[in-house]
mmCIF file of C-alpha atoms in Angstrom:
data_model
loop_
_atom_site.group_PDB
_atom_site.id
_atom_site.type_symbol
_atom_site.label_atom_id
_atom_site.label_comp_id
_atom_site.label_asym_id
_atom_site.label_seq_id
_atom_site.Cartn_x
_atom_site.Cartn_y
_atom_site.Cartn_z
ATOM 1 C CA MET A 1 1.710 9.960 -7.082
ATOM 2 C CA ARG A 2 -0.380 7.121 -5.699
ATOM 3 C CA PRO A 3 -1.124 4.988 -2.627
ATOM 4 C CA ILE A 4 0.742 1.736 -2.247
ATOM 5 C CA THR A 5 -1.075 -1.368 -3.447
ATOM 6 C CA GLY A 6 -0.684 -3.202 -0.156
ATOM 7 C CA ARG A 7 1.736 -4.962 2.155
ATOM 8 C CA GLU A 8 3.707 -6.188 -0.866
ATOM 9 C CA GLU A 9 4.923 -2.601 -1.463
ATOM 10 C CA LEU A 10 6.193 -1.945 2.060
ATOM 11 C CA ASP A 11 9.788 -2.366 0.862
ATOM 12 C CA LEU A 12 9.188 0.376 -1.687
ATOM 13 C CA PHE A 13 7.551 2.624 0.897
ATOM 14 C CA SER A 14 10.387 2.041 3.383
ATOM 15 C CA ARG A 15 13.219 3.097 1.086
ATOM 16 C CA LEU A 16 13.312 6.458 2.844
ATOM 17 C CA PRO A 17 14.594 6.124 6.431
ATOM 18 C CA TYR A 18 12.503 7.007 9.483
ATOM 19 C CA VAL A 19 12.147 5.629 13.009
ATOM 20 C CA LEU A 20 8.624 4.318 12.321
ATOM 21 C CA ASN A 21 9.644 2.064 9.412
ATOM 22 C CA GLU A 22 9.958 -0.977 11.662
ATOM 23 C CA GLU A 23 6.373 -0.520 12.899
ATOM 24 C CA LEU A 24 4.643 -0.236 9.520
ATOM 25 C CA ALA A 25 3.989 -3.942 8.953
ATOM 26 C CA ASP A 26 2.432 -4.434 12.394
ATOM 27 C CA ASP A 27 0.376 -1.276 11.970
ATOM 28 C CA LEU A 28 -1.031 -2.571 8.705
ATOM 29 C CA ALA A 29 -1.808 -5.936 10.258
ATOM 30 C CA GLY A 30 -3.424 -4.269 13.264
ATOM 31 C CA GLY A 31 -5.615 -1.943 11.218
ATOM 32 C CA ARG A 32 -3.869 1.215 12.412
ATOM 33 C CA ARG A 33 -2.772 1.912 8.845
ATOM 34 C CA ARG A 34 -4.341 1.187 5.488
ATOM 35 C CA PRO A 35 -2.674 0.987 2.064
ATOM 36 C CA GLU A 36 -4.938 3.794 0.807
ATOM 37 C CA TRP A 37 -3.474 6.059 3.531
ATOM 38 C CA MET A 38 0.152 5.382 2.485
ATOM 39 C CA TRP A 39 1.204 7.477 -0.500
ATOM 40 C CA VAL A 40 4.364 7.643 -2.602
ATOM 41 C CA ALA A 41 5.758 10.051 -5.165
ATOM 42 C CA LEU A 42 7.786 8.125 -7.736
ATOM 43 C CA ARG A 43 9.962 9.097 -10.683
ATOM 44 C CA GLY A 44 10.444 5.806 -12.426
ATOM 45 C CA ASP A 45 11.621 3.485 -9.634
ATOM 46 C CA ARG A 46 12.983 6.302 -7.491
ATOM 47 C CA LEU A 47 11.041 7.215 -4.356
ATOM 48 C CA LEU A 48 11.065 11.014 -4.070
ATOM 49 C CA ALA A 49 8.615 11.484 -1.191
ATOM 50 C CA ARG A 50 6.125 9.563 0.906
ATOM 51 C CA ALA A 51 3.347 10.300 3.368
ATOM 52 C CA ALA A 52 1.305 8.066 5.651
ATOM 53 C CA TRP A 53 -1.541 8.528 8.076
ATOM 54 C CA TRP A 54 -2.319 6.575 11.258
ATOM 55 C CA SER A 55 -5.477 5.889 13.236
ATOM 56 C CA ARG A 56 -6.596 3.968 16.260
ATOM 57 C CA THR A 57 -7.809 0.562 15.105
ATOM 58 C CA GLY A 58 -11.134 0.843 13.339
ATOM 59 C CA ASP A 59 -11.294 4.649 13.280
ATOM 60 C CA ASP A 60 -11.980 6.578 10.093
ATOM 61 C CA PRO A 61 -10.835 9.109 8.898
ATOM 62 C CA PRO A 62 -7.216 8.863 10.071
ATOM 63 C CA PHE A 63 -6.231 10.511 13.330
ATOM 64 C CA LEU A 64 -2.654 11.569 12.574
ATOM 65 C CA LEU A 65 -0.232 12.296 9.745
ATOM 66 C CA ASP A 66 2.924 10.742 11.180
ATOM 67 C CA VAL A 67 5.094 9.906 8.174
ATOM 68 C CA LEU A 68 6.258 12.630 5.784
ATOM 69 C CA ASP A 69 9.608 12.015 4.199
ATOM 70 C CA ILE A 70 11.516 13.511 1.299
ATOM 71 C CA ASP A 71 14.492 12.264 -0.677
ATOM 72 C CA ASP A 72 16.882 14.748 0.916
ATOM 73 C CA SER A 73 19.411 14.180 -1.887
ATOM 74 C CA ALA A 74 16.979 15.632 -4.447
ATOM 75 C CA PRO A 75 17.600 19.194 -5.639
ATOM 76 C CA ALA A 76 16.520 21.769 -3.077
ATOM 77 C CA SER A 77 14.510 23.568 -5.738
ATOM 78 C CA GLU A 78 12.108 20.637 -6.176
ATOM 79 C CA ARG A 79 12.019 18.429 -3.087
ATOM 80 C CA VAL A 80 9.593 20.593 -1.088
ATOM 81 C CA ASP A 81 7.399 21.169 -4.163
ATOM 82 C CA ILE A 82 7.085 17.428 -4.780
ATOM 83 C CA ALA A 83 6.105 16.712 -1.180
ATOM 84 C CA VAL A 84 3.537 19.535 -1.237
ATOM 85 C CA ARG A 85 1.912 18.056 -4.324
ATOM 86 C CA LEU A 86 1.953 14.581 -2.777
ATOM 87 C CA VAL A 87 0.264 15.603 0.472
ATOM 88 C CA ARG A 88 -2.326 17.747 -1.308
ATOM 89 C CA THR A 89 -3.165 14.927 -3.722
ATOM 90 C CA ALA A 90 -3.419 12.358 -0.916
ATOM 91 C CA LEU A 91 -5.563 14.550 1.341
ATOM 92 C CA ALA A 92 -8.037 15.128 -1.466
ATOM 93 C CA ARG A 93 -8.503 11.354 -1.709
ATOM 94 C CA ILE A 94 -8.330 10.428 1.976
ATOM 95 C CA LEU A 95 -10.499 13.047 3.664
ATOM 96 C CA PRO A 96 -14.140 13.918 3.031
ATOM 97 C CA ALA A 97 -14.682 17.418 1.674
ATOM 98 C CA GLY A 98 -14.537 20.092 4.358
ATOM 99 C CA VAL A 99 -12.816 17.940 6.990
ATOM 100 C CA ARG A 100 -9.827 19.559 8.673
ATOM 101 C CA PRO A 101 -6.592 17.619 8.056
ATOM 102 C CA PRO A 102 -5.362 15.626 11.064
ATOM 103 C CA GLU A 103 -2.458 16.786 13.180
ATOM 104 C CA TYR A 104 1.093 16.171 11.968
ATOM 105 C CA SER A 105 3.589 14.464 14.269
ATOM 106 C CA CYS A 106 7.276 14.129 13.456
ATOM 107 C CA PHE A 107 9.975 12.557 15.636
ATOM 108 C CA VAL A 108 13.281 14.432 15.405
ATOM 109 C CA PRO A 109 16.704 14.227 17.096
ATOM 110 C CA PRO A 110 16.878 16.016 20.466
ATOM 111 C CA ASP A 111 19.580 18.342 19.124
ATOM 112 C CA TRP A 112 18.016 18.969 15.713
ATOM 113 C CA ARG A 113 18.403 22.744 15.990
ATOM 114 C CA GLU A 114 22.162 22.440 16.482
ATOM 115 C CA SER A 115 22.658 20.055 13.530
ATOM 116 C CA PRO A 116 22.767 21.574 10.017
ATOM 117 C CA VAL A 117 21.750 18.255 8.411
ATOM 118 C CA SER A 118 18.930 17.372 10.817
ATOM 119 C CA GLY A 119 17.825 20.977 11.006
ATOM 120 C CA GLN A 120 17.436 21.281 7.250
ATOM 121 C CA ALA A 121 15.481 18.030 7.034
ATOM 122 C CA VAL A 122 13.067 19.130 9.777
ATOM 123 C CA GLU A 123 12.650 22.595 8.280
ATOM 124 C CA ASP A 124 11.903 21.113 4.835
ATOM 125 C CA ARG A 125 9.129 18.933 6.230
ATOM 126 C CA MET A 126 7.665 21.810 8.188
ATOM 127 C CA ALA A 127 7.815 23.994 5.074
ATOM 128 C CA VAL A 128 5.782 21.406 3.148
ATOM 129 C CA LEU A 129 2.924 21.588 5.624
ATOM 130 C CA GLU A 130 3.150 25.345 6.059
ATOM 131 C CA ARG A 131 2.538 25.657 2.326
ATOM 132 C CA ILE A 132 -0.652 23.615 2.790
ATOM 133 C CA GLY A 133 -1.858 25.795 5.686
ATOM 134 C CA ALA A 134 -0.482 24.104 8.808
ATOM 135 C CA ARG A 135 1.329 25.844 11.645
ATOM 136 C CA LEU A 136 3.626 24.744 14.447
ATOM 137 C CA PHE A 137 1.466 23.834 17.439
ATOM 138 C CA VAL A 138 3.944 22.511 20.000
ATOM 139 C CA GLU A 139 7.324 20.841 20.344
ATOM 140 C CA ARG A 140 7.500 17.968 22.827
ATOM 141 C CA LEU A 141 10.213 16.048 24.628
ATOM 142 C CA ARG A 142 10.170 12.271 24.206
ATOM 143 C CA LEU A 143 11.560 10.596 27.304
ATOM 144 C CA GLU A 144 12.676 7.104 28.213
ATOM 145 C CA TRP A 145 13.457 5.200 31.404
ATOM 146 C CA ARG A 146 15.664 2.140 30.977
ATOM 147 C CA PRO A 147 16.065 -0.887 33.271
ATOM 148 C CA GLU A 148 19.672 -0.044 34.091
ATOM 149 C CA ALA A 149 18.370 2.962 36.031
ATOM 150 C CA PRO A 150 17.476 2.332 39.695
ATOM 151 C CA VAL A 151 13.925 1.097 40.303
ATOM 152 C CA PRO A 152 12.193 3.630 42.564
ATOM 153 C CA GLY A 153 11.119 2.556 46.017
ATOM 154 C CA PRO A 154 7.734 3.335 47.590
ATOM 155 C CA SER A 155 6.968 6.935 48.566
ATOM 156 C CA ARG A 156 7.440 7.857 52.231
ATOM 157 C CA ARG A 157 5.010 10.792 52.007
ATOM 158 C CA LEU A 158 2.087 9.522 49.964
ATOM 159 C CA ALA A 159 -0.067 6.417 49.841
ATOM 160 C CA PHE A 160 -1.252 4.890 46.576
ATOM 161 C CA ARG A 161 -4.338 2.909 45.696
ATOM 162 C CA PRO A 162 -6.046 1.766 42.486
ATOM 163 C CA VAL A 163 -8.658 3.942 40.770
ATOM 164 C CA ARG A 164 -12.117 3.002 42.060
ATOM 165 C CA ASP A 165 -13.987 3.660 38.820
ATOM 166 C CA ALA A 166 -14.088 5.855 35.721
ATOM 167 C CA GLU A 167 -16.101 8.566 37.458
ATOM 168 C CA GLU A 168 -13.473 9.038 40.153
ATOM 169 C CA LEU A 169 -10.723 9.395 37.570
ATOM 170 C CA LEU A 170 -12.769 11.789 35.428
ATOM 171 C CA THR A 171 -13.371 14.024 38.447
ATOM 172 C CA LEU A 172 -9.644 14.123 39.213
ATOM 173 C CA MET A 173 -8.753 14.697 35.555
ATOM 174 C CA ALA A 174 -11.131 17.653 35.374
ATOM 175 C CA SER A 175 -9.608 19.130 38.525
ATOM 176 C CA ALA A 176 -6.051 18.646 37.224
ATOM 177 C CA LEU A 177 -6.844 20.656 34.083
ATOM 178 C CA GLU A 178 -6.913 23.846 36.123
ATOM 179 C CA GLY A 179 -3.717 25.703 35.271
ATOM 180 C CA THR A 180 -2.466 22.978 32.940
ATOM 181 C CA LEU A 181 0.682 23.710 30.920
ATOM 182 C CA ASP A 182 -0.096 21.029 28.316
ATOM 183 C CA ALA A 183 -0.745 22.622 24.896
ATOM 184 C CA HIS A 184 -3.237 19.997 23.717
ATOM 185 C CA SER A 185 -5.264 20.261 26.917
ATOM 186 C CA ARG A 186 -5.257 24.062 26.750
ATOM 187 C CA ASP A 187 -6.485 23.869 23.176
ATOM 188 C CA ASP A 188 -9.282 21.508 24.208
ATOM 189 C CA LEU A 189 -10.393 23.954 26.884
ATOM 190 C CA ILE A 190 -10.880 26.670 24.268
ATOM 191 C CA ARG A 191 -13.470 24.515 22.517
ATOM 192 C CA MET A 192 -15.138 22.535 25.300
ATOM 193 C CA SER A 193 -15.823 22.442 29.021
ATOM 194 C CA VAL A 194 -13.388 20.991 31.538
ATOM 195 C CA ARG A 195 -15.614 17.955 31.994
ATOM 196 C CA GLU A 196 -15.915 17.420 28.238
ATOM 197 C CA ALA A 197 -12.131 17.644 27.830
ATOM 198 C CA ALA A 198 -11.599 15.046 30.560
ATOM 199 C CA VAL A 199 -14.200 12.684 29.079
ATOM 200 C CA ARG A 200 -12.715 13.022 25.616
ATOM 201 C CA HIS A 201 -9.202 12.228 26.834
ATOM 202 C CA TYR A 202 -10.455 9.266 28.841
ATOM 203 C CA GLU A 203 -12.661 7.744 26.142
ATOM 204 C CA GLU A 204 -10.377 8.384 23.159
ATOM 205 C CA GLU A 205 -7.106 7.380 24.794
ATOM 206 C CA LEU A 206 -6.918 6.061 28.352
ATOM 207 C CA ALA A 207 -9.853 3.651 28.155
ATOM 208 C CA ARG A 208 -8.453 2.107 24.968
ATOM 209 C CA TYR A 209 -5.136 0.891 26.355
ATOM 210 C CA PRO A 210 -4.963 -2.928 26.444
ATOM 211 C CA SER A 211 -3.038 -2.971 29.732
ATOM 212 C CA PRO A 212 -4.797 -3.580 33.076
ATOM 213 C CA LYS A 213 -6.549 -0.625 34.675
ATOM 214 C CA ASP A 214 -5.436 -1.875 38.073
ATOM 215 C CA TRP A 215 -2.008 -0.446 37.215
ATOM 216 C CA TRP A 216 -3.520 3.041 37.540
ATOM 217 C CA ARG A 217 -2.794 4.785 40.836
ATOM 218 C CA ILE A 218 -4.395 7.537 42.906
ATOM 219 C CA ALA A 219 -1.923 9.311 45.203
ATOM 220 C CA THR A 220 -3.294 10.306 48.609
ATOM 221 C CA LEU A 221 -2.137 11.918 51.805
ATOM 222 C CA PRO A 222 -1.993 9.559 54.811
ATOM 223 C CA GLY A 223 -5.530 10.612 55.712
ATOM 224 C CA GLY A 224 -6.855 9.574 52.303
ATOM 225 C CA ASP A 225 -7.257 12.953 50.547
ATOM 226 C CA PRO A 226 -6.292 12.676 46.822
ATOM 227 C CA VAL A 227 -3.158 14.571 45.792
ATOM 228 C CA GLY A 228 -2.859 13.440 42.177
ATOM 229 C CA PHE A 229 -2.708 10.366 39.989
ATOM 230 C CA VAL A 230 -0.631 8.502 37.436
ATOM 231 C CA ILE A 231 -1.664 6.250 34.549
ATOM 232 C CA PRO A 232 1.018 3.634 33.805
ATOM 233 C CA ALA A 233 -0.069 1.737 30.695
ATOM 234 C CA ARG A 234 0.994 -0.090 27.599
ATOM 235 C CA ASN A 235 -0.008 1.138 24.161
ATOM 236 C CA ALA A 236 0.460 -0.753 20.895
ATOM 237 C CA TYR A 237 4.203 -0.091 20.982
ATOM 238 C CA ASN A 238 5.637 0.511 24.468
ATOM 239 C CA PRO A 239 5.024 0.689 28.206
ATOM 240 C CA ILE A 240 4.235 4.340 28.906
ATOM 241 C CA ILE A 241 3.426 6.920 31.525
ATOM 242 C CA ALA A 242 0.212 7.958 29.827
ATOM 243 C CA TYR A 243 -0.936 10.629 32.264
ATOM 244 C CA LEU A 244 0.607 12.237 35.314
ATOM 245 C CA ALA A 245 -0.946 15.013 37.410
ATOM 246 C CA VAL A 246 -0.898 16.792 40.741
ATOM 247 C CA LEU A 247 -4.151 18.442 41.800
ATOM 248 C CA PRO A 248 -4.003 22.266 41.971
ATOM 249 C CA ALA A 249 -4.343 22.497 45.772
ATOM 250 C CA HIS A 250 -1.248 20.318 46.246
ATOM 251 C CA ARG A 251 1.133 21.774 43.667
ATOM 252 C CA GLY A 252 4.445 23.196 44.788
ATOM 253 C CA ASN A 253 5.161 20.474 47.350
ATOM 254 C CA GLY A 254 7.247 18.175 45.160
ATOM 255 C CA TYR A 255 4.561 15.477 45.043
ATOM 256 C CA ILE A 256 5.110 15.112 41.288
ATOM 257 C CA ASP A 257 8.318 13.207 42.082
ATOM 258 C CA ASP A 258 6.558 10.707 44.350
ATOM 259 C CA ILE A 259 3.747 10.138 41.847
ATOM 260 C CA LEU A 260 6.060 9.671 38.866
ATOM 261 C CA ARG A 261 8.246 7.269 40.844
ATOM 262 C CA GLU A 262 5.171 5.182 41.698
ATOM 263 C CA GLY A 263 4.098 4.994 38.042
ATOM 264 C CA THR A 264 7.620 4.029 37.040
ATOM 265 C CA ARG A 265 7.775 1.402 39.795
ATOM 266 C CA VAL A 266 4.480 -0.178 38.669
ATOM 267 C CA LEU A 267 5.788 -0.620 35.125
ATOM 268 C CA ALA A 268 9.299 -1.665 36.176
ATOM 269 C CA GLN A 269 7.734 -4.531 38.145
ATOM 270 C CA GLN A 270 6.388 -5.864 34.825
ATOM 271 C CA ASP A 271 9.987 -6.459 33.672
ATOM 272 C CA VAL A 272 9.606 -4.033 30.747
ATOM 273 C CA PRO A 273 12.520 -3.228 28.381
ATOM 274 C CA ARG A 274 11.831 0.531 28.591
ATOM 275 C CA ILE A 275 9.240 3.076 29.694
ATOM 276 C CA ARG A 276 8.313 5.927 27.378
ATOM 277 C CA ALA A 277 6.766 9.288 28.221
ATOM 278 C CA SER A 278 6.456 12.745 26.712
ATOM 279 C CA THR A 279 5.799 16.305 27.783
ATOM 280 C CA ASP A 280 5.707 19.712 26.137
ATOM 281 C CA LEU A 281 9.047 21.487 25.776
ATOM 282 C CA GLY A 282 7.530 24.438 27.631
ATOM 283 C CA ASN A 283 6.299 22.344 30.571
ATOM 284 C CA THR A 284 9.506 22.873 32.528
ATOM 285 C CA PRO A 285 8.304 21.481 35.893
ATOM 286 C CA MET A 286 7.219 18.207 34.296
ATOM 287 C CA ALA A 287 10.416 17.890 32.254
ATOM 288 C CA LYS A 288 12.521 18.420 35.389
ATOM 289 C CA ALA A 289 10.539 15.769 37.261
ATOM 290 C CA PHE A 290 11.233 13.205 34.543
ATOM 291 C CA ARG A 291 14.943 14.034 34.599
ATOM 292 C CA ARG A 292 15.059 13.604 38.381
ATOM 293 C CA ALA A 293 13.377 10.210 37.964
ATOM 294 C CA GLY A 294 16.107 9.020 35.600
ATOM 295 C CA TYR A 295 14.342 9.524 32.276
ATOM 296 C CA VAL A 296 16.466 10.665 29.325
ATOM 297 C CA ASN A 297 15.381 12.827 26.402
ATOM 298 C CA PHE A 298 16.017 10.578 23.399
ATOM 299 C CA GLN A 299 13.940 12.468 20.807
ATOM 300 C CA ARG A 300 11.707 15.458 20.295
ATOM 301 C CA GLU A 301 8.333 15.573 18.583
ATOM 302 C CA ILE A 302 7.077 18.350 16.314
ATOM 303 C CA ASN A 303 3.288 18.787 16.203
ATOM 304 C CA MET A 304 1.658 20.923 13.511
ATOM 305 C CA THR A 305 -2.034 21.630 13.114
ATOM 306 C CA TRP A 306 -4.487 23.269 10.756
ATOM 307 C CA SER A 307 -6.829 26.059 11.911
#
C-alpha cells in the first residue's frame, strides 16, 4: 500500500474504472491532486483498491476524498478489508494528527438502488468508510441541461441585473439561508452564524470560479425589489448553476422557474456543450424546478462525513 510515484503511474492508478479517470491528468497538472494523495493497494501487479483526495488549487490538506474504488471481482471476504486498510494507512500519512478526515463524495448511477451490481458496489464503498467512522450525510441529484433542449427566453415577470458587489450578494445569500433545505448549508448553520456561512460559501467557492462575475444575476420585481439570484459559472470542469435561491418573502410564487431559466439562458448564450447542477435528493422543490427547466438526472452523489 503506497502512493503513486507521479504522473507516470496514472495508467496503473486508472486500471479500476470510474467517471473521474479522464480528469486525473488535468487535476495533477492543475495542482488539484498530488501524487502523495493518490494511493494504491497492490498484490504483485494487480490493483486491488485505490483512493485519491482532491483540493482546490494550492490548498492543503485536501478538501475531498472523491476516488475510492475496489476490485469488485476480488473475494467478498477481503475486498472491503483491503480498502479499509488502504484508506486508514493513507489518512495517517496525508492528514496532520487530530484533523478530521475530509468529506467523501462518490458519483453513482441514478438507479443504483434498483441495480444489484451497482447497489453492491456502492454499499461496499460505503461500508469501507463506515468502518473508519464515517456516516451518510446526504444523497444528491446530479443534473444536466443539454443544447438540444430549448433555450429559455427572458422572464415576463421578473427583471434581471448583474450583482453590484460582493456585499450585496452576501446580504442576499444570508437572507436566502432562512429555511434552507440544503444539507450542507443547514450543517454550517449549526456551527456558525448566517453571515459567517454566507461569507464562507462566497470566499471558498463562488469567488474562486474563473468565469466572469458579470454572468451573475439578481432577480427583481419590476419596481426593483430583489426576489432572488442565480450564479451561472464555470468551474474547472463544466459550466454550472453554482447557486440558485429565492428570498424567503417571495417563496411560493414560482419565481424559482424564472430565475433558473435566466441562469440557464446566460450559460446557453456562451455556446456551452452542457450545463451541470446538483441539489439534495430531499430538496423536492428545487429538483422539480430543474426538471421543468429541461435538466435530466444523469447521476447521483453520495456524501459521507466524519463527526
